[in-house]
Coordinates of C-alpha atoms in Angstrom, one line a residue:
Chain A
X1 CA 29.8 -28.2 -18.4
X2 CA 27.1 -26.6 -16.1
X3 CA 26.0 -24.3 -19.2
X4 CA 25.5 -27.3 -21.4
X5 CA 23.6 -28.9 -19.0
X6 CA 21.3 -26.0 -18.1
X7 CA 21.0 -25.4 -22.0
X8 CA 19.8 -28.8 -22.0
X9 CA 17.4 -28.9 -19.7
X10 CA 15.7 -25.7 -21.4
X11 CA 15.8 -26.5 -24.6
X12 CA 14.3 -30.8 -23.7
X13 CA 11.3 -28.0 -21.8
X14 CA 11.0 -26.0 -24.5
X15 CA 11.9 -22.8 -23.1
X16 CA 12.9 -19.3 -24.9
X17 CA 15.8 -18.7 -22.6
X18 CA 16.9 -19.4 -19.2
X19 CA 19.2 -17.6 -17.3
X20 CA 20.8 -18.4 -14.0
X21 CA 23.6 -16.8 -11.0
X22 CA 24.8 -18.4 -8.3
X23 CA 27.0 -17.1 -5.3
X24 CA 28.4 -19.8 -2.9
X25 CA 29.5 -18.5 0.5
X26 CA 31.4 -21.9 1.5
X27 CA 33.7 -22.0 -1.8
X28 CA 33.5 -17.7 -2.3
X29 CA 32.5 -19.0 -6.2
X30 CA 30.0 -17.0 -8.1
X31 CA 28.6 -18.1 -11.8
X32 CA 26.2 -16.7 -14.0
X33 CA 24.8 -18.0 -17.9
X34 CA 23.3 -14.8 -19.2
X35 CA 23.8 -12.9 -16.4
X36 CA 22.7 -9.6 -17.8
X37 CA 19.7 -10.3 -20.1
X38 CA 17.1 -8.8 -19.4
X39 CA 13.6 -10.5 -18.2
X40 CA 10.4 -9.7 -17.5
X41 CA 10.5 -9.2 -13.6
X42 CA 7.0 -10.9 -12.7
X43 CA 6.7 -10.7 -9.1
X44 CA 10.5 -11.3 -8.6
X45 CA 10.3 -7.5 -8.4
X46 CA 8.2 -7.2 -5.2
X47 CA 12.1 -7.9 -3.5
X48 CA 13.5 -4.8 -4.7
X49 CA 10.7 -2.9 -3.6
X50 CA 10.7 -4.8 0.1
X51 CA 14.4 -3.6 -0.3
X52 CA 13.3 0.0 -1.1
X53 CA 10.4 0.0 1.8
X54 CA 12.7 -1.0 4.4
X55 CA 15.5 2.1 2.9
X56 CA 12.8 4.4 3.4
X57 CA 12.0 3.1 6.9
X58 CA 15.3 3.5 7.7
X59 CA 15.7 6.8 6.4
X60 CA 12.6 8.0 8.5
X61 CA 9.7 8.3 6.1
X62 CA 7.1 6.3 7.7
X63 CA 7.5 2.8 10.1
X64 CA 6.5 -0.9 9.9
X65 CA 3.7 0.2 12.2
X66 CA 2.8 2.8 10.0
X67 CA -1.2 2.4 9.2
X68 CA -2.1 2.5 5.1
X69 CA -5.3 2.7 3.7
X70 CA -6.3 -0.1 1.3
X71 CA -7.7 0.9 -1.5
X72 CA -8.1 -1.2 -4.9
X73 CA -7.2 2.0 -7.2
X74 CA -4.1 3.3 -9.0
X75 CA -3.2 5.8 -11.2
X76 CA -1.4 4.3 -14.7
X77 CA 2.3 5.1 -14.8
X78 CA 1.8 6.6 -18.6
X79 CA -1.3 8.5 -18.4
X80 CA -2.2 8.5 -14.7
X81 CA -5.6 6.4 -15.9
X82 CA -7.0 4.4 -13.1
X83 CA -6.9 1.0 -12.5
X84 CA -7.6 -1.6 -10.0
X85 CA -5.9 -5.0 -9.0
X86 CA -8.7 -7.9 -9.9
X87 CA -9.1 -10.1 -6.7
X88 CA -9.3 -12.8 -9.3
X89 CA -5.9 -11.9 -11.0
X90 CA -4.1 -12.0 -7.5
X91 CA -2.5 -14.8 -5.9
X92 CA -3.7 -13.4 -2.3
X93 CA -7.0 -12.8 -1.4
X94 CA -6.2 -11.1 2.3
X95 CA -5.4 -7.7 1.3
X96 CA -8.5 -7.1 -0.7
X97 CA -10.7 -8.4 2.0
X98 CA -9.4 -5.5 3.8
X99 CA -10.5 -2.8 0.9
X100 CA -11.4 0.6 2.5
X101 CA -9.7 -0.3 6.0
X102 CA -6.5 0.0 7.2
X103 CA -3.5 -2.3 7.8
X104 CA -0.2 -2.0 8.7
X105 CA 3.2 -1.3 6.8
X106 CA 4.6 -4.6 8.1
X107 CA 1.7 -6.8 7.1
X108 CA 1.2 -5.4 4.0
X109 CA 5.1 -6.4 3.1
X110 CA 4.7 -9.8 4.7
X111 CA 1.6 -10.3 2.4
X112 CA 3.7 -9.1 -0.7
X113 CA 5.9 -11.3 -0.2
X114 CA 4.8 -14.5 1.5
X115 CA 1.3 -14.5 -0.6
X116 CA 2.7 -12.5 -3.4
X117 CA -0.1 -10.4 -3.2
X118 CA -0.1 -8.1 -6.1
X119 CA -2.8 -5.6 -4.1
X120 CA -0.2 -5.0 -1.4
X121 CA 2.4 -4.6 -3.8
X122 CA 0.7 -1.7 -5.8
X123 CA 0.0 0.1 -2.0
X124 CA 3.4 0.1 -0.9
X125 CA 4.9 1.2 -4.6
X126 CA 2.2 4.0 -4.2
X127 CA 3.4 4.9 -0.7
X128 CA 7.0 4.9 -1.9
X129 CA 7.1 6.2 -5.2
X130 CA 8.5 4.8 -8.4
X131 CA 11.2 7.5 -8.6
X132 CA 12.2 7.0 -4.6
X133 CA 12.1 3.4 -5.4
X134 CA 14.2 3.4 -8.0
X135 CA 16.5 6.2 -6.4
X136 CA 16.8 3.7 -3.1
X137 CA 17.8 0.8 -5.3
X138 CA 20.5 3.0 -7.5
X139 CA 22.0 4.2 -3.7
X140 CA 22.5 1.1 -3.4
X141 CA 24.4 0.3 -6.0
X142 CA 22.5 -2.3 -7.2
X143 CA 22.3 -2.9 -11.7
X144 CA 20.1 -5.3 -13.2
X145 CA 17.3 -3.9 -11.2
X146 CA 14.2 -1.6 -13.0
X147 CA 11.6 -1.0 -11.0
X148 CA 8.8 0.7 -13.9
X149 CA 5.8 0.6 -12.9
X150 CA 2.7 -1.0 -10.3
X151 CA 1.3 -4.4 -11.2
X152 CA -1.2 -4.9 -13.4
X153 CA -0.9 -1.9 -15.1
X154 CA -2.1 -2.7 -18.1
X155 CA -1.7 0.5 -20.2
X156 CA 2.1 0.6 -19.3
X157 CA 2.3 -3.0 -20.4
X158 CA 0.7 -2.1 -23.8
X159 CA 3.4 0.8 -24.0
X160 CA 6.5 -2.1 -23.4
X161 CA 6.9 -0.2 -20.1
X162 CA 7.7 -3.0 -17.7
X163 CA 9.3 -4.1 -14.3
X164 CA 12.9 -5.9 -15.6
X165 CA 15.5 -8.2 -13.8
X166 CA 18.5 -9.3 -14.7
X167 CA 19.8 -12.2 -13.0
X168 CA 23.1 -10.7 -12.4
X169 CA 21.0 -7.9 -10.9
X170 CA 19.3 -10.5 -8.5
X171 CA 22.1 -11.7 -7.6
X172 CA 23.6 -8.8 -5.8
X173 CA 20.2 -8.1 -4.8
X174 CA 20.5 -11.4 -2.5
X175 CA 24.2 -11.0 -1.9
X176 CA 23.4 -7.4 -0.5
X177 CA 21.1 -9.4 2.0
X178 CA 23.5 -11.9 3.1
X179 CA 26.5 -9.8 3.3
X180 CA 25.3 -6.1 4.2
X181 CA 27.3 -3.5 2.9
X182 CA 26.2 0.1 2.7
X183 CA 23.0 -1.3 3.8
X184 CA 21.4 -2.1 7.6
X185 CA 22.3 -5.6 9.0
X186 CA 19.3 -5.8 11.4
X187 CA 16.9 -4.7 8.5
X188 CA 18.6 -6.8 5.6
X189 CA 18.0 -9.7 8.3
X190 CA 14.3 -8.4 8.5
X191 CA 14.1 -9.1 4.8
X192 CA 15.7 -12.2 4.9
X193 CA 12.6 -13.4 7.3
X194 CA 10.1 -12.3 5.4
X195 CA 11.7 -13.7 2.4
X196 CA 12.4 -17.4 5.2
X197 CA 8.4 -17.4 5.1
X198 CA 7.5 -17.7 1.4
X199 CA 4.3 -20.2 1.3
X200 CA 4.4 -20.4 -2.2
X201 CA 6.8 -23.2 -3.6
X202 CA 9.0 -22.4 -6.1
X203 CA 11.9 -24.0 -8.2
X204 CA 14.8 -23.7 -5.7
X205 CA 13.0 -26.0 -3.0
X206 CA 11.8 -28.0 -5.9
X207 CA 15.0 -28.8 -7.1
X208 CA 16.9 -29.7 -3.8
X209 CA 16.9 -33.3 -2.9
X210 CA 14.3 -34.5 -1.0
X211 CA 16.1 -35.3 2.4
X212 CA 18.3 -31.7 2.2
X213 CA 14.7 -30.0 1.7
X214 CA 13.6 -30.9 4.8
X215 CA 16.4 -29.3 6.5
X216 CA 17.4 -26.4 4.3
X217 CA 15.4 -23.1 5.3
X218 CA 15.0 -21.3 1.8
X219 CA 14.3 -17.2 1.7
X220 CA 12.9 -17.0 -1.4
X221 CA 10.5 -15.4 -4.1
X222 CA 8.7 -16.4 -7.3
X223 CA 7.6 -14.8 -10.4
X224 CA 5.2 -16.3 -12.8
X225 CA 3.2 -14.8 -15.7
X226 CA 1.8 -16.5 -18.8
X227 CA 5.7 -16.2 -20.5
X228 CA 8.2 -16.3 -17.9
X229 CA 9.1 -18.5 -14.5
X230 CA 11.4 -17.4 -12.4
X231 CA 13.1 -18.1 -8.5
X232 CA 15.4 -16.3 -6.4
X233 CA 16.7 -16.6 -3.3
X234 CA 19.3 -17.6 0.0
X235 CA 19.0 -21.2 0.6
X236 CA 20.3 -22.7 4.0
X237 CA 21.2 -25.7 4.8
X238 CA 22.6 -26.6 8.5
X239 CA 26.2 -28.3 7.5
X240 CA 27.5 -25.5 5.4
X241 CA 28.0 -21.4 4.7
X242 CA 24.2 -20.5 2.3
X243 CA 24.1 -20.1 -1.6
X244 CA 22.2 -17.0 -3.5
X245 CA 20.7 -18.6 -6.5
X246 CA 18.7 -16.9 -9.2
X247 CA 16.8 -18.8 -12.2
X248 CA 14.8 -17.1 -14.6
X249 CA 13.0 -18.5 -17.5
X250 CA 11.3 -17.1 -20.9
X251 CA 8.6 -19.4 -22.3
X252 CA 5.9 -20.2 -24.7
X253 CA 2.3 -19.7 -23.3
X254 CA 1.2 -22.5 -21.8
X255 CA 3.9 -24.7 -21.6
X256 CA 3.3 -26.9 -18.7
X257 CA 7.2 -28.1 -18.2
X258 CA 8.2 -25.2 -16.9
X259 CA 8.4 -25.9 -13.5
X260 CA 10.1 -29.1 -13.3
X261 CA 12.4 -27.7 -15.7
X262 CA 13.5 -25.2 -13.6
X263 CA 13.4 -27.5 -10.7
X264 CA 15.9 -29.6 -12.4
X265 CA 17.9 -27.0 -13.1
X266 CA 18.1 -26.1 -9.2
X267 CA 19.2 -29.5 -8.9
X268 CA 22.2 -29.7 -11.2
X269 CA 23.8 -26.5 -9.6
X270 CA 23.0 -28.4 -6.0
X271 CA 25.1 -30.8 -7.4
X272 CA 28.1 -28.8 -8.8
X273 CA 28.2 -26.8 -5.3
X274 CA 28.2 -30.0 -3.5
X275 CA 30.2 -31.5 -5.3
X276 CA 32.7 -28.2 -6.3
X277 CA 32.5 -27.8 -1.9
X278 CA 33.8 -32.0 -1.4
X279 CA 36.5 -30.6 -4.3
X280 CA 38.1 -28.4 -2.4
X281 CA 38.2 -30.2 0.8
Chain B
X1 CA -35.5 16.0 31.6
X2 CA -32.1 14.8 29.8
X3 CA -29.8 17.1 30.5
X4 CA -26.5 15.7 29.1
X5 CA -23.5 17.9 27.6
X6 CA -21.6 17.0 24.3
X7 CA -18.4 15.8 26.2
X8 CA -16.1 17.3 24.2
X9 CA -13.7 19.8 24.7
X10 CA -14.3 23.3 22.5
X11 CA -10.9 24.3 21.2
X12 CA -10.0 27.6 19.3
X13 CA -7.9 26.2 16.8
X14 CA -5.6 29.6 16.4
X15 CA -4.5 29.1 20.5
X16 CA -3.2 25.4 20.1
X17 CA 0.7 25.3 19.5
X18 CA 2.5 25.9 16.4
X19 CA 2.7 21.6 15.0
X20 CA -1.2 21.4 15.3
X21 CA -1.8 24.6 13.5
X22 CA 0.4 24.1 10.8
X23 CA -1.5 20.6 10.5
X24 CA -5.0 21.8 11.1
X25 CA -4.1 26.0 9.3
X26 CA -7.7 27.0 11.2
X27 CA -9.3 28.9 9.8
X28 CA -6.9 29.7 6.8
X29 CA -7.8 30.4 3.3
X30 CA -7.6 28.1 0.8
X31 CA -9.0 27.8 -2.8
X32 CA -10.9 25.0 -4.6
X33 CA -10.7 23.9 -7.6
X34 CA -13.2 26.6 -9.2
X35 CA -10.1 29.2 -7.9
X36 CA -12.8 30.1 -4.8
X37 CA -11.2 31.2 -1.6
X38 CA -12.9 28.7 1.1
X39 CA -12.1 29.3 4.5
X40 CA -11.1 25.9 6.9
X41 CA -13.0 25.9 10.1
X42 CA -11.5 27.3 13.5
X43 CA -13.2 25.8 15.9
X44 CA -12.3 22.0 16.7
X45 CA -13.6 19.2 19.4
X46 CA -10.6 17.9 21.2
X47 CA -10.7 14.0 20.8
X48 CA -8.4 13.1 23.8
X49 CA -8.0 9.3 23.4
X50 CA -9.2 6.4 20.9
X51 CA -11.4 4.6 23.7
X52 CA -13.5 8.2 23.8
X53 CA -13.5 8.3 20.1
X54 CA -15.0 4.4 19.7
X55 CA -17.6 5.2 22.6
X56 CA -18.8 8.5 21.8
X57 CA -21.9 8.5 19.4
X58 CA -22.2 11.5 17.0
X59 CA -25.5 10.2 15.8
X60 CA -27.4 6.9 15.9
X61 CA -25.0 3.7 14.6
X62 CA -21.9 6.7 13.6
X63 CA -18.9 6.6 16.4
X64 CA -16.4 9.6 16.2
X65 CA -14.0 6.6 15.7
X66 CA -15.3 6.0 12.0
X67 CA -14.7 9.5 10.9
X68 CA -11.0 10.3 12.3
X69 CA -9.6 6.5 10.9
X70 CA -6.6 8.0 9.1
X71 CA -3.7 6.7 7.6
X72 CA 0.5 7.6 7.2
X73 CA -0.5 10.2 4.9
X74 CA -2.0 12.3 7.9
X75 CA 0.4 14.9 9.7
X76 CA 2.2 12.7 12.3
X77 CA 0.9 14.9 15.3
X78 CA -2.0 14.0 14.2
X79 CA -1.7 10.0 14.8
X80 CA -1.6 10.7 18.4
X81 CA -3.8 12.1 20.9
X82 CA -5.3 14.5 21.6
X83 CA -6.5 15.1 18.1
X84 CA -8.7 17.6 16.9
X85 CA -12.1 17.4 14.4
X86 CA -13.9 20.2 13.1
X87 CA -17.2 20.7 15.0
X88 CA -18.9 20.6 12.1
X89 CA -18.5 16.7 11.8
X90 CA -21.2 16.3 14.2
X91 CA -23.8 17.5 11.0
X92 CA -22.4 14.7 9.0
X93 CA -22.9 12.1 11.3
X94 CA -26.2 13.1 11.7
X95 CA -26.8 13.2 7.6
X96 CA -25.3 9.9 7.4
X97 CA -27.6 8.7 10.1
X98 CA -30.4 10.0 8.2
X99 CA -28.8 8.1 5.1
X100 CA -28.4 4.7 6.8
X101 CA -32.3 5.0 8.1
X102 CA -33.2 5.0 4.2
X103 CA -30.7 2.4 3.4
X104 CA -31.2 -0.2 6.4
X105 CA -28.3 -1.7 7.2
X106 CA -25.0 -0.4 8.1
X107 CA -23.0 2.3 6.3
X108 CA -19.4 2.0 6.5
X109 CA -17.1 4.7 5.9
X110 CA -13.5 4.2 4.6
X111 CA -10.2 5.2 6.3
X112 CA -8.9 8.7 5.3
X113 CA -13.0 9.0 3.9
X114 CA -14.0 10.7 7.0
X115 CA -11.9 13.9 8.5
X116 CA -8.7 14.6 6.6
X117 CA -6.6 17.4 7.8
X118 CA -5.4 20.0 5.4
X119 CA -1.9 18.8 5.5
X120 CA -3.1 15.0 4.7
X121 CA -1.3 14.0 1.5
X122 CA -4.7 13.4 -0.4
X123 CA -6.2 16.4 0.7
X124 CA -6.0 18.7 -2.1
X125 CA -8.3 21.7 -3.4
X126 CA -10.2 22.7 -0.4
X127 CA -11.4 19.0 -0.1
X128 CA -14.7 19.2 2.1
X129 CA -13.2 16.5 4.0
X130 CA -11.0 19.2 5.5
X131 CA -14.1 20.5 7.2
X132 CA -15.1 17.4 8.3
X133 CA -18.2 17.8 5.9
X134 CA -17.8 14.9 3.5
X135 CA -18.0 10.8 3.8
X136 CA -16.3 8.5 1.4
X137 CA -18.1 5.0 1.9
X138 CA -16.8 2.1 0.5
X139 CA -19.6 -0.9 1.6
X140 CA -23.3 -0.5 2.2
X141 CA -24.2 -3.7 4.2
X142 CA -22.3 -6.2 2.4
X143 CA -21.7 -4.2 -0.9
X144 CA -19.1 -3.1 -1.8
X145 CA -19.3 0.2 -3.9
X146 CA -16.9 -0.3 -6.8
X147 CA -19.4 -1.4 -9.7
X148 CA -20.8 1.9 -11.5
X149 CA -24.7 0.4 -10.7
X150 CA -24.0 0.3 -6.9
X151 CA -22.6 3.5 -6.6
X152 CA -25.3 4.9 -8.8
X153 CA -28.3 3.1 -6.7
X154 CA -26.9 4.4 -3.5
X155 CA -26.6 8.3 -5.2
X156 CA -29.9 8.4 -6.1
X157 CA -31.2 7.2 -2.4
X158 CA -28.9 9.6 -0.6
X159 CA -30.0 12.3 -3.0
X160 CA -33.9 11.3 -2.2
X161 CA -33.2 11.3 1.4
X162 CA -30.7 14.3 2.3
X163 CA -31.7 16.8 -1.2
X164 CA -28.8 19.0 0.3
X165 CA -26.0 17.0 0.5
X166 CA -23.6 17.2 -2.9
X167 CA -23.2 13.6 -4.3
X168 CA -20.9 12.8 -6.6
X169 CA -21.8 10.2 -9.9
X170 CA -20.0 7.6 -10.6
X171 CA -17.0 8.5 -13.0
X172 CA -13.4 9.1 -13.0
X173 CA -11.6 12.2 -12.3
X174 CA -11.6 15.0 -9.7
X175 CA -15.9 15.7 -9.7
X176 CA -16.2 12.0 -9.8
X177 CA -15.8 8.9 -7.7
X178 CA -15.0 5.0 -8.7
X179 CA -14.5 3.0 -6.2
X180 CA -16.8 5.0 -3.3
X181 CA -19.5 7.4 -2.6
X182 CA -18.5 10.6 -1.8
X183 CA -21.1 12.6 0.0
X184 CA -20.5 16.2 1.2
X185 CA -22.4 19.2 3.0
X186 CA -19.9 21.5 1.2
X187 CA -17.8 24.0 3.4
X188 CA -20.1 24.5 6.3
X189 CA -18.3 24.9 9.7
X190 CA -19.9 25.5 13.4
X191 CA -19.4 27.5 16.2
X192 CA -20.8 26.0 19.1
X193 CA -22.5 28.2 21.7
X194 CA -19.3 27.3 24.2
X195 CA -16.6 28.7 21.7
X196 CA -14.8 31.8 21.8
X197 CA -15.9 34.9 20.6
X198 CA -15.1 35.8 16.6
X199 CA -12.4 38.7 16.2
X200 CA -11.2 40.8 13.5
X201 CA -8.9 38.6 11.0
X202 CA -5.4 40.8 11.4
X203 CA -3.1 41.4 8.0
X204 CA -1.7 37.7 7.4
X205 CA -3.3 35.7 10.1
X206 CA -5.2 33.6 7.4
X207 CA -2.2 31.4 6.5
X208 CA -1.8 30.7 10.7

């Protein structure tokens, strides 16, 4: 029922593929529609590497005070060729007005994550390491997950290296959050913040109806690029336990339905927790 | 008649304890990337707080403070205080002084562009910033430095106004910079008249 109405929705939008996990805390249910295929990450993979950056702090490496120096220059994952973030490209304009100065750990993750700022990204994937990353996210038991590369990295892209989710992956990404095991409470609930303070709007509050919106708090990232749209996050809401819910999308350049599309489907698996929740009262 | 003293404590980096050394290695050898053996400087000012290091002026418009602006990369002792800078730094402040004159409005140097200790994780190959000889700077009034033509403009007047200071061309690689302008006075160190006395270098000594 749910998969023919998310199948629906996608193919009315036009979209390639959609794929989409939920975990619902009040009825302990959990459902996923391609669950593990493989999508490009987009900036859905700046989570996993808040995830990795606040293993390492754990472990000792450096500290949210930690000072790094900004500077708009990386080394390509295949050839080590350099390349820089343009200011144009990014959704956040912050970081790079900092170029050749210093700022913190911690404000270089919030930016990452609440502006989606690709610069800060690419700093704090250089600080940790690709391999540490990707070491911290296996520890951790999480699939579904491959961390590749920097943004922007245009030379990888051209060699089909690329960042990947799946949206079972996601998923225990988020559940990991809510329910920290094998991984600090205090600093899941750290990323949970961060996450709480997302100014970009994506399709999970989009989909919610108007009057829970208001009320629900939603810890959250988005990913968009040219071919894909995706959300992922812990939504809220002040009468009942949270959901985890993860939608990503594949679809034609330029289409310009993908938002509401995705949106709507946010809104039909509201409605089957809500109405699965009343069900088993 | 003026009669004011550098404020700065002289300090023999081979008598300070065992975590500075090991961050600082003074006066150890190490080669460059020609496979030269260059030997790190062993005398160092002692830099006892961050207000002394934003008030004290090297040389007209350069603060200590924009030369020791360092980032997690640096050995941790060295996040602290008291912190230690080659004496030589005191020549490039005056170069960059020199520099700024020519230029006419303010030259700002980037973090980790100033002194980098030898255990810095970018320090590598007997980088002159290890003597506290070189200047990475990123924005020239309100330029910024990242376009092959700025960086090339600025080369040419620092190489009309200080002929002895290495400049690297814009490029990519290690003899190259992209996104700044690296200037250096190469691997001079200075022994102020205040220091300690030289000594015989005993078997094994250089790698303190």
């Amino acid at each position: 029922m749910l998969k023919q109405i998310v199948d629906d929705i996608a193919a009315t939008a036009g979209a390639n593929e959609v794929a989409v996990g939920f975990y619902d805390w009040e009825t302990a249910t959990a459902w996923s529609l391609r669950g593990e295929r493989w999508f490009h990450a987009a900036s859905t993979i700046k989570v996993p590497v808040l995830l990795a950056l606040v293993d390492a702090i754990a472990a000792g490496r450096f500290e949210w005070e930690s000072w790094v120096h900004v500077r708009n220059r990386f080394a390509s994952r295949v050839d080590a060729a350099p390349f820089r973030i343009p200011r144009e490209r990014d959704a956040d304009s912050v970081v790079h007005a900092e170029v050749g100065k210093l700022m913190r750990v911690r404000d270089l993750a919030e930016r990452m994550i609440v502006a989606s700022s690709n610069l800060a990204t690419n700093l704090l994937l250089d600080l940790l390491g690709v391999r540490e990353t990707r070491e911290s996210i296996e520890r951790l038991g999480l699939g579904g997950i491959d961390v590749a590369r920097g943004v922007e990295d245009q030379r990888a892209f051209d060699g089909g290296l690329n960042n990947r989710v799946t949206a079972d992956g996601l998923l225990a990404l988020l559940r990991l959050l809510h329910e920290p095991r094998g991984f600090d409470a205090a600093a899941a609930t750290q990323v949970v913040d961060v996450l709480g303070r997302q100014e970009l709007t994506g399709a999970l509050k989009l989909g919610l109806p108007e009057g829970v919106r208001a009320r629900a708090r939603v810890a959250h990232k988005t990913g968009e690029i040219s071919t894909a749209a995706h959300d992922a996050g812990l939504v809220f809401l002040p009468d009942r336990k949270p959901f985890a819910l993860v939608v990503l999308s594949e679809w034609p350049a330029g289409n310009g339905n993908r938002q509401a599309a995705l949106g709507n489907v946010v809104a039909a698996i509201y409605r089957h927790l809500i109405e699965s929740a009343e069900g088993a009262v | 008649m003026d009669d004011r003293r550098f404020p700065l404590r002289i300090v023999d980096g081979r008598r300070l304890s065992e975590e500075y050394r090991k961050a600082l290695k003074p006066g150890a050898l190490i080669v460059d990337e020609e496979g030269r053996a260059r030997r790190l400087p062993r005398f160092f000012y002692e830099v006892d707080s961050w207000l002394t290091a934003t008030e004290l002026e090297l040389a007209p418009n350069f603060n200590l403070h924009e030369f020791i602006q360092t980032d997690v990369r640096e050995a941790p002792v060295l996040h602290g205080f008291p912190r230690y800078v080659p004496c030589a730094l005191v020549l490039l402040a005056g170069a960059l002084s020199i520099f700024r004159d020519r230029v006419g409005t303010l030259v700002h140097v980037a973090a980790n562009g100033g002194y980098r200790s030898p255990a810095h994780g970018r320090s590598r190959a007997a980088s002159t910033h290890c003597w506290g000889t070189a200047a990475n700077v990123y924005q020239i009034g309100d330029e910024l430095l990242d376009r092959p033509e700025v960086i090339e403009k600025y080369r040419q007047v620092a190489q009309q106004s200080l002929p002895h200071v290495y400049v690297r061309s814009y490029g990519h690689g290690p003899a190259f910079a992209d996104d700044h302008l690296h200037l250096d006075l190469g691997y001079v160190t200075v022994v102020p008249r205040d220091a300690a006395g030289e000594e015989e270098w005993g078997p094994g000594e250089e790698s303190s």
